[in-house]
Amino acid sequence: IPSEFMLVLQPFEGSQRYQVPARFRYRIASKQLTLWFDLVRVEDVLRAAFTDELAKIAGAVADTLILAGPAPVKA
């Protein structure tokens, strides 16, 4: 079993697919085997996917102002 592998995931419906590195993990405790995998830098992939989708939207509505970022905090 490889310790690292690549997954191809589609973060948003209709978006392109992105390669996401993953690490295979396991644990044996009380004679019980537990298997899982951890995604590596998944935040970077989500940020890139969001940026790509935002660029597609901006291209479709060229004359419209598009703002990205956190909502303003009311004082």
mmCIF file with all atom_site columns, C-alpha atoms in Angstrom:
data_model
loop_
_atom_site.group_PDB
_atom_site.id
_atom_site.type_symbol
_atom_site.label_atom_id
_atom_site.label_alt_id
_atom_site.label_comp_id
_atom_site.label_asym_id
_atom_site.label_entity_id
_atom_site.label_seq_id
_atom_site.pdbx_PDB_ins_code
_atom_site.Cartn_x
_atom_site.Cartn_y
_atom_site.Cartn_z
_atom_site.occupancy
_atom_site.B_iso_or_equiv
_atom_site.pdbx_formal_charge
_atom_site.auth_seq_id
_atom_site.auth_comp_id
_atom_site.auth_asym_id
_atom_site.auth_atom_id
_atom_site.pdbx_PDB_model_num
ATOM 1  C CA . ILE A 1 1  ? 0.000   0.000  0.000   1.00 0.00 ? 1  ILE A CA 1
ATOM 2  C CA . PRO A 1 2  ? 1.534   3.335  -0.998  1.00 0.00 ? 2  PRO A CA 1
ATOM 3  C CA . SER A 1 3  ? 2.002   5.896  1.760   1.00 0.00 ? 3  SER A CA 1
ATOM 4  C CA . GLU A 1 4  ? 1.061   8.749  -0.607  1.00 0.00 ? 4  GLU A CA 1
ATOM 5  C CA . PHE A 1 5  ? -1.241  8.876  -3.640  1.00 0.00 ? 5  PHE A CA 1
ATOM 6  C CA . MET A 1 6  ? -3.175  11.352 -5.762  1.00 0.00 ? 6  MET A CA 1
ATOM 7  C CA . LEU A 1 7  ? -6.930  11.838 -5.857  1.00 0.00 ? 7  LEU A CA 1
ATOM 8  C CA . VAL A 1 8  ? -8.729  13.695 -8.602  1.00 0.00 ? 8  VAL A CA 1
ATOM 9  C CA . LEU A 1 9  ? -11.566 15.709 -7.069  1.00 0.00 ? 9  LEU A CA 1
ATOM 10 C CA . GLN A 1 10 ? -14.152 18.146 -8.362  1.00 0.00 ? 10 GLN A CA 1
ATOM 11 C CA . PRO A 1 11 ? -14.672 20.703 -5.554  1.00 0.00 ? 11 PRO A CA 1
ATOM 12 C CA . PHE A 1 12 ? -17.785 22.295 -7.067  1.00 0.00 ? 12 PHE A CA 1
ATOM 13 C CA . GLU A 1 13 ? -20.467 20.799 -9.275  1.00 0.00 ? 13 GLU A CA 1
ATOM 14 C CA . GLY A 1 14 ? -19.588 21.614 -12.878 1.00 0.00 ? 14 GLY A CA 1
ATOM 15 C CA . SER A 1 15 ? -16.074 22.826 -12.030 1.00 0.00 ? 15 SER A CA 1
ATOM 16 C CA . GLN A 1 16 ? -12.873 21.370 -13.375 1.00 0.00 ? 16 GLN A CA 1
ATOM 17 C CA . ARG A 1 17 ? -11.121 18.542 -11.557 1.00 0.00 ? 17 ARG A CA 1
ATOM 18 C CA . TYR A 1 18 ? -8.023  19.071 -9.430  1.00 0.00 ? 18 TYR A CA 1
ATOM 19 C CA . GLN A 1 19 ? -5.313  16.673 -8.307  1.00 0.00 ? 19 GLN A CA 1
ATOM 20 C CA . VAL A 1 20 ? -5.108  16.493 -4.529  1.00 0.00 ? 20 VAL A CA 1
ATOM 21 C CA . PRO A 1 21 ? -2.261  14.658 -2.804  1.00 0.00 ? 21 PRO A CA 1
ATOM 22 C CA . ALA A 1 22 ? -3.316  12.310 -0.013  1.00 0.00 ? 22 ALA A CA 1
ATOM 23 C CA . ARG A 1 23 ? -1.505  10.290 2.637   1.00 0.00 ? 23 ARG A CA 1
ATOM 24 C CA . PHE A 1 24 ? -2.614  6.818  3.634   1.00 0.00 ? 24 PHE A CA 1
ATOM 25 C CA . ARG A 1 25 ? -2.906  6.354  7.399   1.00 0.00 ? 25 ARG A CA 1
ATOM 26 C CA . TYR A 1 26 ? -3.699  3.460  9.679   1.00 0.00 ? 26 TYR A CA 1
ATOM 27 C CA . ARG A 1 27 ? -3.853  2.643  13.355  1.00 0.00 ? 27 ARG A CA 1
ATOM 28 C CA . ILE A 1 28 ? -4.061  -0.613 15.269  1.00 0.00 ? 28 ILE A CA 1
ATOM 29 C CA . ALA A 1 29 ? -5.534  -0.236 18.750  1.00 0.00 ? 29 ALA A CA 1
ATOM 30 C CA . SER A 1 30 ? -7.129  -2.941 20.882  1.00 0.00 ? 30 SER A CA 1
ATOM 31 C CA . LYS A 1 31 ? -6.789  -5.415 17.995  1.00 0.00 ? 31 LYS A CA 1
ATOM 32 C CA . GLN A 1 32 ? -8.869  -3.078 15.813  1.00 0.00 ? 32 GLN A CA 1
ATOM 33 C CA . LEU A 1 33 ? -7.526  -1.836 12.465  1.00 0.00 ? 33 LEU A CA 1
ATOM 34 C CA . THR A 1 34 ? -8.584  1.654  11.424  1.00 0.00 ? 34 THR A CA 1
ATOM 35 C CA . LEU A 1 35 ? -7.782  2.968  7.926   1.00 0.00 ? 35 LEU A CA 1
ATOM 36 C CA . TRP A 1 36 ? -8.133  6.521  6.587   1.00 0.00 ? 36 TRP A CA 1
ATOM 37 C CA . PHE A 1 37 ? -6.432  9.087  4.385   1.00 0.00 ? 37 PHE A CA 1
ATOM 38 C CA . ASP A 1 38 ? -5.519  12.728 4.950   1.00 0.00 ? 38 ASP A CA 1
ATOM 39 C CA . LEU A 1 39 ? -5.769  15.288 2.161   1.00 0.00 ? 39 LEU A CA 1
ATOM 40 C CA . VAL A 1 40 ? -2.612  17.391 1.807   1.00 0.00 ? 40 VAL A CA 1
ATOM 41 C CA . ARG A 1 41 ? -3.020  21.171 1.429   1.00 0.00 ? 41 ARG A CA 1
ATOM 42 C CA . VAL A 1 42 ? -6.695  20.829 0.518   1.00 0.00 ? 42 VAL A CA 1
ATOM 43 C CA . GLU A 1 43 ? -7.163  24.526 1.370   1.00 0.00 ? 43 GLU A CA 1
ATOM 44 C CA . ASP A 1 44 ? -4.873  25.437 -1.540  1.00 0.00 ? 44 ASP A CA 1
ATOM 45 C CA . VAL A 1 45 ? -6.972  23.346 -3.919  1.00 0.00 ? 45 VAL A CA 1
ATOM 46 C CA . LEU A 1 46 ? -10.228 24.905 -2.694  1.00 0.00 ? 46 LEU A CA 1
ATOM 47 C CA . ARG A 1 47 ? -8.763  28.402 -3.030  1.00 0.00 ? 47 ARG A CA 1
ATOM 48 C CA . ALA A 1 48 ? -7.599  27.672 -6.597  1.00 0.00 ? 48 ALA A CA 1
ATOM 49 C CA . ALA A 1 49 ? -10.987 26.172 -7.503  1.00 0.00 ? 49 ALA A CA 1
ATOM 50 C CA . PHE A 1 50 ? -12.833 29.195 -6.104  1.00 0.00 ? 50 PHE A CA 1
ATOM 51 C CA . THR A 1 51 ? -10.523 31.594 -7.957  1.00 0.00 ? 51 THR A CA 1
ATOM 52 C CA . ASP A 1 52 ? -11.056 29.684 -11.220 1.00 0.00 ? 52 ASP A CA 1
ATOM 53 C CA . GLU A 1 53 ? -14.854 29.731 -10.785 1.00 0.00 ? 53 GLU A CA 1
ATOM 54 C CA . LEU A 1 54 ? -14.777 33.439 -9.942  1.00 0.00 ? 54 LEU A CA 1
ATOM 55 C CA . ALA A 1 55 ? -12.791 34.103 -13.131 1.00 0.00 ? 55 ALA A CA 1
ATOM 56 C CA . LYS A 1 56 ? -15.399 32.186 -15.169 1.00 0.00 ? 56 LYS A CA 1
ATOM 57 C CA . ILE A 1 57 ? -18.191 34.270 -13.642 1.00 0.00 ? 57 ILE A CA 1
ATOM 58 C CA . ALA A 1 58 ? -16.281 37.510 -14.214 1.00 0.00 ? 58 ALA A CA 1
ATOM 59 C CA . GLY A 1 59 ? -15.803 36.564 -17.865 1.00 0.00 ? 59 GLY A CA 1
ATOM 60 C CA . ALA A 1 60 ? -19.520 35.898 -18.263 1.00 0.00 ? 60 ALA A CA 1
ATOM 61 C CA . VAL A 1 61 ? -20.597 39.228 -16.743 1.00 0.00 ? 61 VAL A CA 1
ATOM 62 C CA . ALA A 1 62 ? -17.825 41.483 -18.024 1.00 0.00 ? 62 ALA A CA 1
ATOM 63 C CA . ASP A 1 63 ? -19.457 44.825 -17.129 1.00 0.00 ? 63 ASP A CA 1
ATOM 64 C CA . THR A 1 64 ? -20.403 43.869 -13.558 1.00 0.00 ? 64 THR A CA 1
ATOM 65 C CA . LEU A 1 65 ? -18.293 44.622 -10.502 1.00 0.00 ? 65 LEU A CA 1
ATOM 66 C CA . ILE A 1 66 ? -17.429 41.411 -8.625  1.00 0.00 ? 66 ILE A CA 1
ATOM 67 C CA . LEU A 1 67 ? -16.123 41.579 -5.085  1.00 0.00 ? 67 LEU A CA 1
ATOM 68 C CA . ALA A 1 68 ? -14.486 38.640 -3.368  1.00 0.00 ? 68 ALA A CA 1
ATOM 69 C CA . GLY A 1 69 ? -13.524 38.292 0.259   1.00 0.00 ? 69 GLY A CA 1
ATOM 70 C CA . PRO A 1 70 ? -15.140 38.288 3.662   1.00 0.00 ? 70 PRO A CA 1
ATOM 71 C CA . ALA A 1 71 ? -18.330 40.239 4.210   1.00 0.00 ? 71 ALA A CA 1
ATOM 72 C CA . PRO A 1 72 ? -17.857 43.581 5.974   1.00 0.00 ? 72 PRO A CA 1
ATOM 73 C CA . VAL A 1 73 ? -18.373 43.522 9.710   1.00 0.00 ? 73 VAL A CA 1
ATOM 74 C CA . LYS A 1 74 ? -21.066 45.853 11.008  1.00 0.00 ? 74 LYS A CA 1
ATOM 75 C CA . ALA A 1 75 ? -19.843 48.039 13.833  1.00 0.00 ? 75 ALA A CA 1
#
